[in-house]
Amino acid sequence: MSESKLDLLQGTLDLMVLRTLDVLGPLHGYGIARRIEQLSGNEVLLNQGTIYASLIRLQQRGWISAKWGVSDNNRKAKFYSLTKAGRRQMDEERVQWERLSAVMGRVLTASSEGGKL
Amino acid sequence: MSETRRAWARFASLFRKSELDREFDEEALSHISLATDDYVRRGMPLAEAERLARLKFGSIGASKEMARDLRGLPWLESLLYDLRFALRGLRRDRAFTLAAIVMLALAIGLNVTVFTVMDAILFRGAPLVKESDRLLFVQERGPSGRCCVSYPDFEDWRSQAHAFQSMAFVADGGVVLRERLERPTDAFAFNVSTNLFGLLGVRPILGRDFVPADEAPGARPVAILNYRFWESRFGKRADIAGLAVQMNGAPATIIGVMPDGLDFPTQGDMWVPIAHTPVLLERGLTPGGFEVVGRLRDGAGLENARTELATINRRLEADYPVTNRNLLATLSTYSAAIAGENAPKIFGSLWAGACLVLLIACANLTNLTLARTIGRSREFATRIALGAGRGRMVRQILTESVLLAGAGGALGWWIAKWAVRTWAVATFSRYQIVDYSVTSGTLAYLAAASAAVAILVSIAPISRVVQMGVNGVLRGDARGVTEGPRGKRLAGVLVAVQMALAIVLLLGAGVLVRSFVAIVSANTGVRDPEHILVGSLTLPPDKYSSPDARRGYFDRLDAQLRTIPGMEQETVASALPVGFVNLRTFEIEGRPDEQDRGESAQFLSTGPDYFRLVGASPISGREFDDRDRAAALPVAVVNESFAATFWPGEQPLGKRIRVIEQKKPGEWRTVVGVVPNIMQGDPLRQRFKPVVYVPLRQESRGRRAWFLVRARVPPGQVARAVRAEAQKLDSDVLLSDVTTLKAHFAFNRDSMDAEHSELGKQAAVSPVFALIALLLAAVGLYAVSAHSVRQRTKEIGIRMALGAAAGDIRRMTLRNGILPVAIGMILGLVASLALNRILQSQLVGVPPYDPLTMASGPAILIFVALLACYIPARRATKIDPVVALRYE
């Protein structure tokens, strides 16, 4: 896997995590991983452990914060929640991502037609 | 923003690594149990659920590793690892580490010391003065070198010279200061033009600066105090500005205090505006310490100023042909005025010497590191074979070098601080105000020197590791790659280079010391000065303001001193032999003064018995005795040099001379005696100058005098007796600098001007360099030959087993060790022949290729080198063949 692909995936995963926390509120690592699996199948996460790389990156940038707490079924777990900076970042990236995917869609469609010329 | 934050988070996590690891484990377990719960709730058996949870999580170890990499700074961690590893290695080789650090500390310390001193003297300029590199000292001299500039000439320069932004006038002066009814005390004052502090760019910390009105005729005298004087004499009282005092008997006001550390032009107690007396306003040269300081205008340089002043002086010569004939304006920069014109050369060569020493230390350390790398080649080879990159090995070596250089630098810094302080104290002089404080520049220099050392000593070992043949090393021959001819050759070359550098320093220092010895031990005309006790007497101003009062005191002192048991002769004089005496202009009877520029000679007042005491009894005529009193016939005694200069081939006895002061002639003095030459006023002590002696009872000008005593008892005992008698006679008289005349000759800074006291310092410092260089070179040679013996243990064992005698082994080892020494010495001698020529301008009474130095330097080196080789050679002969053959 080349660097650029990894970077792209990293960014995508980070955005997914931010969005999950935005929708569901404070959540532990397992919850986030499960939610992403549910929505994306097994396309994004190699395994659930890899979610923690994303969580560490986001924490280091100050976009999410973490706190130990207790889960619904009385298990000790670390809960992550979105910070103000994180919400801002998510909004920005979401707009960018939407623009990019629209452009990509157009470009990919156009090239398949152009190829026939 | 978020990236900085992330970097900081990564850095911070370094310090809580295990805590974060633990937390990650906990989180992973929590994840798995949450997942297990989930699966169980969905109806999975517990064991199955747990297995699936773990499976889906993936490897905990791998994700932990990944988390670690993300969290921390991998490069920093591996650097820390290198550091730890290097420290462990250095701790294991304690002898090596200690030797390396001490060597580097000495060399770096020496280098930084010299740099700091050089920087302070040549580049930093006057403390507190704004842009002191734009200041020039200007003086006016006649064709014979007589000075000094007169006030009217200064005024003309000031108004006409455009190269200067401003110019100020400075003169030495004494002030008798009295506060209310207290006893008056002496204070050293500089008489300055009122614009001086404006020119320097320094404001008083208390009170006000001078204003032009303070200089106007009839203005009330004012004074600004030096901080130190304010502290010592007035206890830093805050209400000092406006304090009414008496100066030289007239009411005066202290108007301010200058900041701590401002000593301009040199150390004094106070500054007072110049008084416009009729004498001050005379044109022509005025003897006395008059000086002009100017600040160059932006864009103007020394040469502009020089040409401009020369033009103005030609104009003045046309306008005042009598007084201003052939007067030359001489200009010097602040550093040249403070340290002498030769200072750049002197400090440049000292610094070059210090750099040579540093290079020797580097060469030495390279040799030691090489030996160590060779010893560790198996370790390196194993690590490379196991997959460590050579880059990693290089980094390892660099890390060690940086550690050593860092430790050496830190210790060297400490040495340098101590040495600079010692230097500052030892060379302190009222006449040289130098700021030796540490600046960021000094620190940067230290860092650069240490970094250079680290890089220099890494080059050879790194190239060795990079070229290392792993297989050869691992095949079991620990010496395989490294004991090749190249390795040996490099070690030999390094030893030779060190020896060459050491001999250059030895020979350079040798001639400098010889030159200094030539100055200090020059014939002064004084017979066994070690048996003459001298001391300075300062009479208090109120009681002894008149010549009569002073004469009375000297009479009483003479009488008292004669009662001391064991006393042979005692006398009082206005100055000591060798010291400077003011030049005075005089006229010889029958030879009217032509062109209004009389001859000048040194005039010295002495009491009876002076010449007998110093061992220079008159060649013809008589010396002064008790008859030569105020009312008697004015007489004089001249030295041989005077007689030869002014009356060649004539009989001086009975001839008459008179002093001319401020254009007015004094009384005629009849020459009653001619005495052998006594050194006076030549700092290099190589030339006897014309001196006129007059009786102290007929002419005593100042309140400072020296007593001289020759006794049959030890000087220490006499000193106590003299102190007791002087105390009994008048306890207000200040007795100081009591020592033997010989000690006075050796240490008296007043008898040497700035230039030559720099020579003295150089002569004192350069042997230290040479010694350190020699020591380092010897240690280096020892290390190399000891290492070589260790490497060849097996070979020596075989030779001995085959019947070689101890003598053969010793000879062989010595021969191997001495060869590079011999080559280095020859190279060094050749280099010295070239380099010592540069020193020529600084040498007195010694040729640059002084045969004694040229012979003894190499002899010392050979002796030390033999010693350094002999010890390992002896050890080689002690090797037991049986043990040696089993030696790995």
XYZ file of C-alpha atoms in Angstrom, chain B residues 151 191-197 204 207-224 247 252-256 271-276:
39
model
C 43.943 72.787 24.250
C 39.780 66.954 33.629
C 37.458 66.676 30.670
C 35.628 68.881 28.231
C 31.958 68.963 29.164
C 30.822 67.123 26.025
C 32.681 63.909 26.951
C 29.728 61.864 28.214
C 24.662 59.551 34.778
C 22.122 63.786 39.070
C 22.961 65.503 35.805
C 25.580 65.472 33.068
C 27.948 68.397 32.534
C 26.621 71.357 30.568
C 28.840 73.776 28.591
C 28.334 76.442 31.295
C 30.274 74.225 33.749
C 33.366 74.816 31.649
C 33.007 78.625 31.492
C 35.654 80.682 33.320
C 34.479 81.562 36.808
C 31.860 78.805 36.980
C 31.553 76.996 40.324
C 33.639 73.797 40.118
C 31.539 70.644 39.729
C 32.346 66.937 39.677
C 30.731 63.704 38.504
C 38.077 70.598 45.788
C 32.589 72.840 44.676
C 29.511 70.714 44.001
C 29.121 67.040 43.175
C 26.469 66.936 40.469
C 26.135 63.269 39.569
C 35.512 63.687 36.275
C 35.705 67.466 36.514
C 35.341 70.007 33.710
C 38.591 71.328 32.349
C 39.592 74.682 33.858
C 40.564 77.339 31.354
